[in-house]
Coordinates of C-alpha atoms in Angstrom, one line a residue:
X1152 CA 0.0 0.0 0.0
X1153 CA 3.1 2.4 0.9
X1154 CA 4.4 1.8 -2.4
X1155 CA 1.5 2.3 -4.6
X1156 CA 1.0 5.8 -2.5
X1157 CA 4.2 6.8 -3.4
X1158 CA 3.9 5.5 -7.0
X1159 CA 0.8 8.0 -6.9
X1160 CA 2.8 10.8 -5.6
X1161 CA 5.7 10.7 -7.9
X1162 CA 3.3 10.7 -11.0
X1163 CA 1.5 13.7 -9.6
X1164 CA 5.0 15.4 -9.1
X1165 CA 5.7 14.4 -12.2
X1166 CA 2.1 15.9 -14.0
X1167 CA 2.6 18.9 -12.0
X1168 CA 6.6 19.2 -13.0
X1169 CA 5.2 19.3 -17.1
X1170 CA 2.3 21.4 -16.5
X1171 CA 4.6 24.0 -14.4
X1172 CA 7.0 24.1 -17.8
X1173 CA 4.2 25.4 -19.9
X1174 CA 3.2 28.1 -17.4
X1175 CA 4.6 31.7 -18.3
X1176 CA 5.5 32.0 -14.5
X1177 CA 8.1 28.8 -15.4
X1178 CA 11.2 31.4 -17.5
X1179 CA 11.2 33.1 -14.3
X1180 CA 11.1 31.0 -11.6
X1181 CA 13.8 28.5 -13.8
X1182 CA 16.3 32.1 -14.5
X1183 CA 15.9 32.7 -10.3
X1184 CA 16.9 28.9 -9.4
X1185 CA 19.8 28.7 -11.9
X1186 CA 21.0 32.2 -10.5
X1187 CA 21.0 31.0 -7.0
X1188 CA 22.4 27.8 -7.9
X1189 CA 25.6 29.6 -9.5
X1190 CA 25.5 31.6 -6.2
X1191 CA 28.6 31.6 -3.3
X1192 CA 26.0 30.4 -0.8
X1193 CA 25.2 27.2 -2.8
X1194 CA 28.5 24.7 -2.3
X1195 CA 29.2 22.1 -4.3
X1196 CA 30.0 19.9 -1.4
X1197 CA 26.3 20.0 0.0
X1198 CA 24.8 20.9 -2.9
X1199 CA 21.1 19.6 -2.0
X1200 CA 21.0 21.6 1.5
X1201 CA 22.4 24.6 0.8
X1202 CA 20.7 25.1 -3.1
X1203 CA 17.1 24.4 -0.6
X1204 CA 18.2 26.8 1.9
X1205 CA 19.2 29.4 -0.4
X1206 CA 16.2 29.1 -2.2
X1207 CA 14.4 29.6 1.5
X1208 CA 16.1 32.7 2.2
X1209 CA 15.1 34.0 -1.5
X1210 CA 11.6 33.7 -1.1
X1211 CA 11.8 31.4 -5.0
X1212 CA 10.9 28.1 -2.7
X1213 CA 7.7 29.8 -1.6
X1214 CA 6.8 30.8 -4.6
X1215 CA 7.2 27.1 -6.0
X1216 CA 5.1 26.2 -3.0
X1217 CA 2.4 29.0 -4.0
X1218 CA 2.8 27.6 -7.5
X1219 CA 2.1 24.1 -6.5
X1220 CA -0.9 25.2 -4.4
X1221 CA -2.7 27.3 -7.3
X1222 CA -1.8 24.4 -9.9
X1223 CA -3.6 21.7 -7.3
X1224 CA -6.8 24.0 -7.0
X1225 CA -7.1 24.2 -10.7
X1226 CA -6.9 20.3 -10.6
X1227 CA -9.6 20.1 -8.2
X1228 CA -11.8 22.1 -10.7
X1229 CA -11.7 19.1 -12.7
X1230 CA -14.0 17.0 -10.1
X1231 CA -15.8 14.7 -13.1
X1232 CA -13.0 12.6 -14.7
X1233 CA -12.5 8.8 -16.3
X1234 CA -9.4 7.5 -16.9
X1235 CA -7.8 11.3 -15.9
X1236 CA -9.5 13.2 -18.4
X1237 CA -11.9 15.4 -17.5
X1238 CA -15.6 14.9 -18.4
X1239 CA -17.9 18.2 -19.2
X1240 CA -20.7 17.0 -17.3
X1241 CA -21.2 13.3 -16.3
X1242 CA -25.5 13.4 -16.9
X1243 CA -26.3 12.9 -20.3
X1244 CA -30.0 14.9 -19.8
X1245 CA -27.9 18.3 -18.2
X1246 CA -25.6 18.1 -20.9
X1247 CA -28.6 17.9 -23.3
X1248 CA -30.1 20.9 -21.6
X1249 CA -27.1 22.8 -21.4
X1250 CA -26.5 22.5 -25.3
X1251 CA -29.7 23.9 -25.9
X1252 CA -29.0 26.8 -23.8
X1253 CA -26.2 27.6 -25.7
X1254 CA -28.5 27.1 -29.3
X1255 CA -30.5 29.5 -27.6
X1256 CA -27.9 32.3 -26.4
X1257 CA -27.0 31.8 -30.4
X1258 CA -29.6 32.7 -31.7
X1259 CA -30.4 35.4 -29.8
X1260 CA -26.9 37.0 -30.3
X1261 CA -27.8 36.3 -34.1
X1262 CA -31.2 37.9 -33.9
X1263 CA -29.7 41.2 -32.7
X1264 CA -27.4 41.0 -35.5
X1265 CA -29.8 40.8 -38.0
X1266 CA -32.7 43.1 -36.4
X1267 CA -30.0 45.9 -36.2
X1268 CA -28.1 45.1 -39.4
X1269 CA -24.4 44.9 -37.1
X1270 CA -21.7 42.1 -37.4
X1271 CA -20.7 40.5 -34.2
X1272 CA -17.5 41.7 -34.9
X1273 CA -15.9 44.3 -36.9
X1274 CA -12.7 46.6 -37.5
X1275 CA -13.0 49.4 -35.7
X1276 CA -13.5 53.3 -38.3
X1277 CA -10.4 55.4 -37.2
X1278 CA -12.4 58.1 -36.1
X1279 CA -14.0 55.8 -33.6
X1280 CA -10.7 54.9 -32.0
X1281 CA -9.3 57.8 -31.9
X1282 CA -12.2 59.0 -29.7
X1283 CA -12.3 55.5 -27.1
X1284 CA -8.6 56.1 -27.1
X1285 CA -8.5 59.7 -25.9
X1286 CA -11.7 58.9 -23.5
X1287 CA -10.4 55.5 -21.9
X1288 CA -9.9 57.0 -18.4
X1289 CA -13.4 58.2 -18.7
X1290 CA -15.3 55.7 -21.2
X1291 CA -18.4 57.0 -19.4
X1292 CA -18.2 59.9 -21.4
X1293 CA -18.2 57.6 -24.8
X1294 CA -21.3 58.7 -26.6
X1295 CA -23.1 55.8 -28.5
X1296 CA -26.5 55.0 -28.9
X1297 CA -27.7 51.8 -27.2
X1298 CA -31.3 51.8 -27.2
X1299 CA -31.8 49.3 -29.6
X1300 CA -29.6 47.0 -27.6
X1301 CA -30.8 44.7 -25.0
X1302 CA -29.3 41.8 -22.9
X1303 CA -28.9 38.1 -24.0
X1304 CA -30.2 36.5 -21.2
X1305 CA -31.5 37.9 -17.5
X1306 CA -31.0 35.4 -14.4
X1307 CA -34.8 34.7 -14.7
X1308 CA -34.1 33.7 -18.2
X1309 CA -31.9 31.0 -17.2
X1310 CA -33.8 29.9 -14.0
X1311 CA -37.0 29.0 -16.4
X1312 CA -34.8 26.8 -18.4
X1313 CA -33.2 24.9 -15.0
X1314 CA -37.1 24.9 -13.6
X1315 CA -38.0 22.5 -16.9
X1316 CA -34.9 20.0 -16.5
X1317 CA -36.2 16.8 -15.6
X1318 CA -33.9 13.5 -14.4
X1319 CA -35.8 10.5 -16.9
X1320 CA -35.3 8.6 -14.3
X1321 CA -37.4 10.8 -11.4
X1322 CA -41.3 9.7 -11.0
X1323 CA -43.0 12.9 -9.3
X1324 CA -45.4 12.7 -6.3
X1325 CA -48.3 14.6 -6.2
X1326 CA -46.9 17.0 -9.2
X1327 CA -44.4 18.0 -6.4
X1328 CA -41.8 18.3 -8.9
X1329 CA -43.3 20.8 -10.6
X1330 CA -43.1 23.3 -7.9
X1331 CA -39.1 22.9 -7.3
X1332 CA -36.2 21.3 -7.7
X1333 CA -36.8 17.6 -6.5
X1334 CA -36.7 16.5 -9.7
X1335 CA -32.8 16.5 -10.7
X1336 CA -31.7 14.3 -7.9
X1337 CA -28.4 15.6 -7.2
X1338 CA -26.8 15.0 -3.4
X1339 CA -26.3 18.0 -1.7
X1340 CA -24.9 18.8 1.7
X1341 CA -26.9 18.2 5.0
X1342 CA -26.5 21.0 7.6
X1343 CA -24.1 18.7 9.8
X1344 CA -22.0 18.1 6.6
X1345 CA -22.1 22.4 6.3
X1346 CA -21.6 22.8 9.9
X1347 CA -18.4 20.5 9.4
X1348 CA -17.0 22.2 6.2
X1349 CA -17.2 26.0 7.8
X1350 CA -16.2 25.2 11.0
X1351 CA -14.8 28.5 12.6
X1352 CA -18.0 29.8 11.9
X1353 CA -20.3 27.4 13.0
X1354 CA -18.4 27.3 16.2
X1355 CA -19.2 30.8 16.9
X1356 CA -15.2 31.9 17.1
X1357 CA -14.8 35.6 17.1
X1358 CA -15.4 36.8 13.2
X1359 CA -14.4 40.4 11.9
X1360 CA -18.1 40.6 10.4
X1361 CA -19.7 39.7 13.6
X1362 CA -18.0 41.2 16.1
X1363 CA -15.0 43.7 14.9
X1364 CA -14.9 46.0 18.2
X1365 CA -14.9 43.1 20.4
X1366 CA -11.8 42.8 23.0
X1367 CA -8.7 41.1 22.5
X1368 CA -6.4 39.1 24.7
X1369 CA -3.1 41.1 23.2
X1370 CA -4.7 44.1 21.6
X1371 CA -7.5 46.5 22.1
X1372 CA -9.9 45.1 19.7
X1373 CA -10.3 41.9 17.3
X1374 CA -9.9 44.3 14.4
X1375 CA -6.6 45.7 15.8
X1376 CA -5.4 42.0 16.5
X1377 CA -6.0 40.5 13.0
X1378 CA -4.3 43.6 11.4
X1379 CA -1.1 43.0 12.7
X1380 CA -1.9 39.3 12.4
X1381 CA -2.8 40.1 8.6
X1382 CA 0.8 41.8 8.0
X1383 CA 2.4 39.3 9.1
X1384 CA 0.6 36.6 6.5
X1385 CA 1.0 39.3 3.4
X1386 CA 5.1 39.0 4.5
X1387 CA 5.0 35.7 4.4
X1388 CA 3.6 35.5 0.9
X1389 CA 1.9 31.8 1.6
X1390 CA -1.1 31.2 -0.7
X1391 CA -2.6 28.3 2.0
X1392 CA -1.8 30.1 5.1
X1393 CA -3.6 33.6 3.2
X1394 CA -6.9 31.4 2.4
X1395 CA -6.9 30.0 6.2
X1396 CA -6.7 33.7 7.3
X1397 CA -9.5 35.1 6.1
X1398 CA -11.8 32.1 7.7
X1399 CA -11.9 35.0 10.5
X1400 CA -12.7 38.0 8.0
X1401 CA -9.9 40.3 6.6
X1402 CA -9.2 44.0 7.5
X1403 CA -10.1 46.3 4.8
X1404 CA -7.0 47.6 4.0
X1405 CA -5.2 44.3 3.7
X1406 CA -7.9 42.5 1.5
X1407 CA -6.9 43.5 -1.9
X1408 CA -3.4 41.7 -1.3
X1409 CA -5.0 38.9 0.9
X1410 CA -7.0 38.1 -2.1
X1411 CA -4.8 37.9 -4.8
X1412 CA -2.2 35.6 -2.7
X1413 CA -5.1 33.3 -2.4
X1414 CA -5.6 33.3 -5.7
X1415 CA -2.6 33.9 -7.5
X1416 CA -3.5 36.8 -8.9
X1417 CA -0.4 39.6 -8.0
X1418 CA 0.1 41.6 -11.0
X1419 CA 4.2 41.5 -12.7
X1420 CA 5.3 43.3 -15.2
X1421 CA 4.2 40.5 -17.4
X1422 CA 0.7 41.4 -16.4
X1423 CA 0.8 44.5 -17.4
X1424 CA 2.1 44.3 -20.6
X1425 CA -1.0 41.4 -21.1
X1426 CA -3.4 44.0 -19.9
X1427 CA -2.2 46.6 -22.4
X1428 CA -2.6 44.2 -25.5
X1429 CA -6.4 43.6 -24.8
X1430 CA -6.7 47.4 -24.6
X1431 CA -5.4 47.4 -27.3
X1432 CA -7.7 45.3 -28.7
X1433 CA -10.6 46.7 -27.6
X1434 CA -9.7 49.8 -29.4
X1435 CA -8.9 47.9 -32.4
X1436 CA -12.0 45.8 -32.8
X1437 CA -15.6 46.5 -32.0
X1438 CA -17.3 43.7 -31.3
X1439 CA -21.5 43.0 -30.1
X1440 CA -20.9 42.5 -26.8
X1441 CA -19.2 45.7 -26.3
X1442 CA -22.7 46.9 -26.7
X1443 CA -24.2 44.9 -24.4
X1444 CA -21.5 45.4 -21.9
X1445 CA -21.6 49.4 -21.9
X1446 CA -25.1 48.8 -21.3
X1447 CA -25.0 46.4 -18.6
X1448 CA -22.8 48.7 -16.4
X1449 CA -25.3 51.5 -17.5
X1450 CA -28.0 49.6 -15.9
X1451 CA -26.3 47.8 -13.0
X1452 CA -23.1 50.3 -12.0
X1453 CA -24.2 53.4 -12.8
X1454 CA -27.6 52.9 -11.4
X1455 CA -26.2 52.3 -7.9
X1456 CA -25.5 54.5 -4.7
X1457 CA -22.3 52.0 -4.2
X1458 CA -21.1 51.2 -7.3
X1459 CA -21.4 54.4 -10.0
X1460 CA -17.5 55.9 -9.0
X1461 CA -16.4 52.7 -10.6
X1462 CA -18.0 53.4 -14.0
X1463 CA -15.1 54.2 -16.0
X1464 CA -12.9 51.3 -14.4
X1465 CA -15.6 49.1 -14.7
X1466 CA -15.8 49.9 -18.7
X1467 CA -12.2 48.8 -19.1
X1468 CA -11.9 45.8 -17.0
X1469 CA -14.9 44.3 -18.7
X1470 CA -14.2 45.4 -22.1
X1471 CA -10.7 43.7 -22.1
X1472 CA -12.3 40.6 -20.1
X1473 CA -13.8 40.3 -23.8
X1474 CA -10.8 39.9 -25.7
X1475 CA -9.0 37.7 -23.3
X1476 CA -8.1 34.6 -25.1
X1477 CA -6.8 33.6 -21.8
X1478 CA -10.5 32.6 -20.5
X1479 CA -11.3 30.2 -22.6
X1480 CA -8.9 27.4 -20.1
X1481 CA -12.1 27.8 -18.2
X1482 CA -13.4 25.3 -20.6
X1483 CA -11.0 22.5 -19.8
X1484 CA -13.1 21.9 -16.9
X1485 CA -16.7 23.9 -17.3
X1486 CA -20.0 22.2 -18.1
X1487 CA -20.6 24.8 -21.1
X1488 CA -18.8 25.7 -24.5
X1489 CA -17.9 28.9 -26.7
X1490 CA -20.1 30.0 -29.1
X1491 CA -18.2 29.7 -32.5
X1492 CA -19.4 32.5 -35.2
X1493 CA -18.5 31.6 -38.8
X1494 CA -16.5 34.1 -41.0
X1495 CA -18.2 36.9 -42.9
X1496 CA -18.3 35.2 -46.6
X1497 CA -17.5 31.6 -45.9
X1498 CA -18.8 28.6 -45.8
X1499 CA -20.5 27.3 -42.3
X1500 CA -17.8 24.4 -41.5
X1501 CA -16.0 24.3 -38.2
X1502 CA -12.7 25.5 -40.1
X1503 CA -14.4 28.8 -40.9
X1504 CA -15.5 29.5 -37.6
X1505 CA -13.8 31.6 -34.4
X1506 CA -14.9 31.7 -31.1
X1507 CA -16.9 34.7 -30.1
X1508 CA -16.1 36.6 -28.6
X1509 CA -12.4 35.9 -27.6
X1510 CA -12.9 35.5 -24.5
X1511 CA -16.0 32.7 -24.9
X1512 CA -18.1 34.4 -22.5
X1513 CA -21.3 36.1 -23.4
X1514 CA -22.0 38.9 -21.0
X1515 CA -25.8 38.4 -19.1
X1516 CA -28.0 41.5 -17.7
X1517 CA -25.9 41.8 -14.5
X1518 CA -22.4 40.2 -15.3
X1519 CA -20.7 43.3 -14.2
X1520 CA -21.7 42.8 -10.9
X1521 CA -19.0 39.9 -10.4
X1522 CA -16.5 42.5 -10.9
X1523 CA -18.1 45.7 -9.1
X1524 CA -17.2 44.7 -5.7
X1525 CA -13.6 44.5 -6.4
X1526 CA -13.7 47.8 -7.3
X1527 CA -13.2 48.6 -3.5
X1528 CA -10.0 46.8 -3.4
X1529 CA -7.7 48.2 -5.8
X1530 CA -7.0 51.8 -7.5
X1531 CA -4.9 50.1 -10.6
X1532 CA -7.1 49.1 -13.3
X1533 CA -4.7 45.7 -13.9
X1534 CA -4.6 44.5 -10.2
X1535 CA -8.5 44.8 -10.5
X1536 CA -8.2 42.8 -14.0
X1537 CA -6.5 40.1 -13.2
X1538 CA -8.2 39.6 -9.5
X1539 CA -11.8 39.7 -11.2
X1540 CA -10.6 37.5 -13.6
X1541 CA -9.5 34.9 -11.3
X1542 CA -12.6 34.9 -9.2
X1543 CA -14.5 34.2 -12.5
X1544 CA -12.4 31.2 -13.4
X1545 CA -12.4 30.1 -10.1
X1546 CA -16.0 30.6 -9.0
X1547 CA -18.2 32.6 -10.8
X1548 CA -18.3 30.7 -14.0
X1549 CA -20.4 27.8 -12.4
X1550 CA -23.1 30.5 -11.5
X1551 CA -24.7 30.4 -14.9
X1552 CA -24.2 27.1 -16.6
X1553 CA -26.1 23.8 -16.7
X1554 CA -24.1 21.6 -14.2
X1555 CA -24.4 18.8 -11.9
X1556 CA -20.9 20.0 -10.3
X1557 CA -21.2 20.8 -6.4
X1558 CA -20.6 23.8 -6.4
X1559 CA -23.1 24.8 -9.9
X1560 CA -26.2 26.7 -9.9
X1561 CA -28.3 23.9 -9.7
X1562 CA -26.9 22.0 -6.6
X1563 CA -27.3 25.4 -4.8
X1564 CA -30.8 25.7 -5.9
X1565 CA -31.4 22.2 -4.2
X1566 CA -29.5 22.9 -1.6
X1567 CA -31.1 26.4 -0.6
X1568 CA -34.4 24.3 -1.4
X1569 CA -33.6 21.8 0.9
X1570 CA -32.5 24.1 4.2
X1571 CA -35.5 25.8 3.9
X1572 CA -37.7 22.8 3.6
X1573 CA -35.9 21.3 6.5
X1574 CA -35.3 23.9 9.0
X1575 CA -38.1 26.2 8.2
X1576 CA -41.3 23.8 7.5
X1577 CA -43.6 26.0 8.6
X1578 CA -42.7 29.0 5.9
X1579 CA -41.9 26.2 3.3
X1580 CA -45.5 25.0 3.9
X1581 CA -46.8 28.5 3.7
X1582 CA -45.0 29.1 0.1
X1583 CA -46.4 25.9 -1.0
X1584 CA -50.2 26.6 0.0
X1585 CA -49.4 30.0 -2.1
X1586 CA -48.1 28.9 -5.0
X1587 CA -45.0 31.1 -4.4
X1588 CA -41.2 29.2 -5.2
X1589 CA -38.9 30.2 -2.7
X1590 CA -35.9 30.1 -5.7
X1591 CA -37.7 32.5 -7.5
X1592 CA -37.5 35.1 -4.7
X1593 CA -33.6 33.9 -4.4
X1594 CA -32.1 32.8 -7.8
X1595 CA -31.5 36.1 -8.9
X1596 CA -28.7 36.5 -5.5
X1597 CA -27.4 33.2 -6.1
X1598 CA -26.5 33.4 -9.8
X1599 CA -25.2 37.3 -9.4
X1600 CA -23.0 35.7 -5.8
X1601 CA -25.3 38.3 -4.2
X1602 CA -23.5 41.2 -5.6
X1603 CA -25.9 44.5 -6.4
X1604 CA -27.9 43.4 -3.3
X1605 CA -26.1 43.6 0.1
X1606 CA -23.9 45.9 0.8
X1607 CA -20.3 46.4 -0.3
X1608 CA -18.6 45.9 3.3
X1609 CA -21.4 42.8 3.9
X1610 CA -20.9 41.1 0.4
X1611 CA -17.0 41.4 0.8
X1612 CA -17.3 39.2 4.3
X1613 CA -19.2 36.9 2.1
X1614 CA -16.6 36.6 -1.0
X1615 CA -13.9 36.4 2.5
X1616 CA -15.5 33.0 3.4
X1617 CA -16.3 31.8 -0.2
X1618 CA -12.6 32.1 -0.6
X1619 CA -11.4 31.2 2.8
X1620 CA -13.4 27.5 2.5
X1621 CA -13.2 27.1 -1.5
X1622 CA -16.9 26.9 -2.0
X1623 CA -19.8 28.8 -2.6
X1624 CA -22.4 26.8 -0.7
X1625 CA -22.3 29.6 1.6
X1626 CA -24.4 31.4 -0.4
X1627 CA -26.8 29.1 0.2
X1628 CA -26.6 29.0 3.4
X1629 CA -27.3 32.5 3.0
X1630 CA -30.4 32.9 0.9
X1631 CA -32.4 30.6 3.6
X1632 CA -31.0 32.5 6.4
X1633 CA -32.4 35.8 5.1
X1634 CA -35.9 34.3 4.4
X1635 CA -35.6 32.8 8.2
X1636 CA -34.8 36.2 9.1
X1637 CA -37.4 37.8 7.3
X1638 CA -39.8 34.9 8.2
X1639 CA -42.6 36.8 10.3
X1640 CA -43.5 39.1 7.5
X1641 CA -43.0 36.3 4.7
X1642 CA -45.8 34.6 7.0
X1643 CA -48.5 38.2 6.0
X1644 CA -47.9 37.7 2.7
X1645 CA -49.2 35.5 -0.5
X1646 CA -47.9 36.7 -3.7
X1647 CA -44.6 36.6 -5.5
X1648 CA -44.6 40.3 -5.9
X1649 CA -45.5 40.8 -2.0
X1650 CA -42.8 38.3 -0.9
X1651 CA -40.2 39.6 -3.6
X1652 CA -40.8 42.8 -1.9
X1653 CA -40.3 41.7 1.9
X1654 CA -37.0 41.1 1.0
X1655 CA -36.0 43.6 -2.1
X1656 CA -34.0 45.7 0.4
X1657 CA -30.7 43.7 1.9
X1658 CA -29.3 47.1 3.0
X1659 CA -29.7 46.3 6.7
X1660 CA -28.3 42.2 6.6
X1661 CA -25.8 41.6 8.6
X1662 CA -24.2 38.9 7.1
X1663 CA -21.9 36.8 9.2
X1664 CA -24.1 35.9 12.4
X1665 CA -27.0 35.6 9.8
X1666 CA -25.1 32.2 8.9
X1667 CA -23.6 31.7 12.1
X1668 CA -27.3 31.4 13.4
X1669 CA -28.3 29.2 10.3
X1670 CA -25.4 26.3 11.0
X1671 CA -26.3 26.5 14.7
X1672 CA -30.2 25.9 14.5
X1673 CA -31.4 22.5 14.9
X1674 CA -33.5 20.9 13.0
X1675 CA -37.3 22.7 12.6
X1676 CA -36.5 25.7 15.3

């Protein structure tokens, strides 16, 4: 048994030793060994211990180690696999649904093309250039007509299409499947199985988003205490020990760098330089969804209290997102594929076709919002990039495709379904009598990762933990802790409008001992 572990372990090294070669981070990190290995403090004598020291004191063997840890997580992405290649989606009946999602989001996207007599892409006229170039630090003062533009798809779009997927092999009771999601019979957490995954939480430990002012054993307040805690963990430049950090909530000001250790994403010069190319881009080509992206920050962004300073960042980071060819690894390991648009004049085979837009992602009526509440973190348009941009292939991606993955849409439909069911019968009885489906009042949070509806300082405790445990069954958690909280006046009304309006405003959720109180309830109470 020893030996076939370490058999298992070599190969893995050895996977991870190829893939590391092909990564742009590899002519770096191979010039920084070979110069400390021609260093004095390497001898020849002891070659092994002192090169390993060395490489210690230079900081290059933690960033191998950070290396390692980001290339694992990217593995674990890939959770559906046979024979170590990774399947899109194991259920033949959600990839059949997610397909004709993607006919769907097609043709609509060819529709608008025809209707307003626009390519989906085209060279930009110099004139128009000229005008985004001088006005990129202020896109908001671009002037284009967008009336006749309107998004692909909204969230309830998308939730009609999940409502009508069916298992073959599910036999409804009493047409209950009709009314939610018992019909895809995917396994889902049980509260004991939640209460074990965020445990810190559950076990009531001091939290920066409960209880900030509260005193400390070495300094005056818990806020004070994991500041100079949080300096210390930024110096040591450890990916793992960042992500266990902010299980207890992050101080403001450290956040932005907390963030990217944990998900690789500090900016290098390299970065830069990658950032400037897809500007570049974006003022070289103009492409359909630039449209619909102006438009979406009009109506999300600029519409909002919190948000509307960040219009002019928000253009750029989202435009460029666009063109990023870079994106597209997310579909090595997502449920969903690129739509392919054929070139103007040729034939419609596969050969004549590209991937629109370059970056394989059409934008939905709120997509900017995954990217709004980074805004607060950093001034420097890239650092905001490329921090956005790994949350997306980390998280957000699964948040609007058809996928029997834990961590999809779906599972935290059932999921939410099933805490509420369970824990509060009497106000899951109550929106049964009505007619009223609870993930109609909640779908809307849970594909946007509640962004646009709580509060900046609130949603950025709740992107802490869905970083800090790797998941986003928290939001979950979430959505039935708010209708728990909201319960008594849920109870007065009957409607979908009336309920939908009980809980339109989040502005006064408090977020943290919301789902502290939701992992600690027993069963019913």
């Amino acid at each position: 048994m020893g030996d076939m572990k370490d058999n298992s372990i070599h190969r893995t090294a050895q996977k991870f030793a190829v893939e590391i070669q092909q990564m742009e981070e590899y002519r770096t990190l191979y010039s920084n060994v070979e110069k400390i290995a021609a260093s004095p403090c390497v001898q020849k004598g002891d070659f092994k211990e002192t090169l390993l020291s060395a490489l210690r004191t230079s900081g290059v063997d933690m960033e191998l180690r950070n290396v390692v840890f980001h290339r694992m997580r990217s593995h674990s992405n890939n959770a559906n696999s046979t024979n170590g290649y990774p399947i899109k989606e194991p259920l033949a009946y959600l990839r059949k649904a997610q397909l004709q999602w993607e006919k769907r989001i097609h043709k609509s996207l060819n529709s608008m093309c025809a209707e307003l007599g626009v390519p989906l892409a085209r060279l930009r006229l110099a004139s128009d250039r000229d005008e985004l170039s001088d006005k990129w630090n202020e896109l908001s003062t671009y002037d284009i007509d967008l009336s006749q533009y309107r998004p692909v798809y909204a969230p309830k779009d998308f939730l009609e299409v999940l409502l009508c997927i069916k298992s073959p092999n599910y036999r409804p009771v009493d047409g209950e499947g009709l009314w939610h999601f018992a019909q895809i019979p995917v396994r889902v957490k049980t509260l004991a199985e939640l209460r074990s995954l965020y445990a810190e939480i559950s076990r009531g430990e001091p939290l920066l988003g409960v209880n900030p002012h509260m005193p400390s054993a070495s300094h005056p307040t818990l806020e004070a205490e994991r500041t100079v805690l949080g300096e210390k963990v930024i110096g040591a430049n450890h990916a793992p020990v960042a992500q266990e950090f902010l299980k207890r909530g992050c101080p403001k000001c450290q956040r932005g760098k907390v963030w990217a250790q944990v998900l690789g994403s500090q900016v290098r010069q390299s970065h830069v330089q990658h950032f400037n190319r897809l500007k570049q881009l974006v003022l070289q080509y103009d492409l359909l969804v630039d449209k619909l992206i102006i438009k979406d920050v009009q109506l999300t962004a600029s519409n909002d209290d919190q948000y509307f300073v960040f219009e002019d960042i928000l253009y750029q980071v989202m435009l460029c997102f666009s063109r990023d060819t870079d994106v597209l690894s997310v579909f090595n390991h997502s449920a969903s594929n690129p739509v392919h648009a054929v070139l103007k004049n040729r034939t419609p085979y596969v050969e004549n076709s590209v991937i629109f837009p370059p970056s394989g992602i059409i934008p939905f009526h709120g997509f900017t919002m995954f990217a709004m509440p980074v805004c607060y973190l950093y001034e420097d348009p890239a650092e905001l990039y490329f921090t956005f941009r790994a949350l997306y292939l980390r998280y957000w991606f699964q948040l609007h495709e058809v996928s029997s993955r834990e961590q999809g849409i779906l599972p935290l439909c059932l999921l939410f379904e099933r805490l509420l069911q369970r824990h509060e019968p009497g106000l899951w009885a109550h929106f049964r009598l009505a007619g009223v489906q609870p993930v109609r009042v909640v779908f809307k949070w849970l594909m946007r990762a509640f962004s646009g509806h709580l509060p900046p300082e609130q949603l950025l405790y709740l992107w802490d933990a869905v970083l800090a445990y790797d998941s986003l069954e928290i939001l979950a958690v979430l959505a039935a802790a708010i209708l728990s909280f909201r319960k008594e006046n849920l109870l007065q009304v009957d409607t979908l409008q009336a309920v939908e309006a009980v809980v339109a405003d989040l502005s006064s959720i408090v977020v943290m001992p919301l789902i502290q109180v939701a992992l600690l309830r027993e069963n019913g109470n």
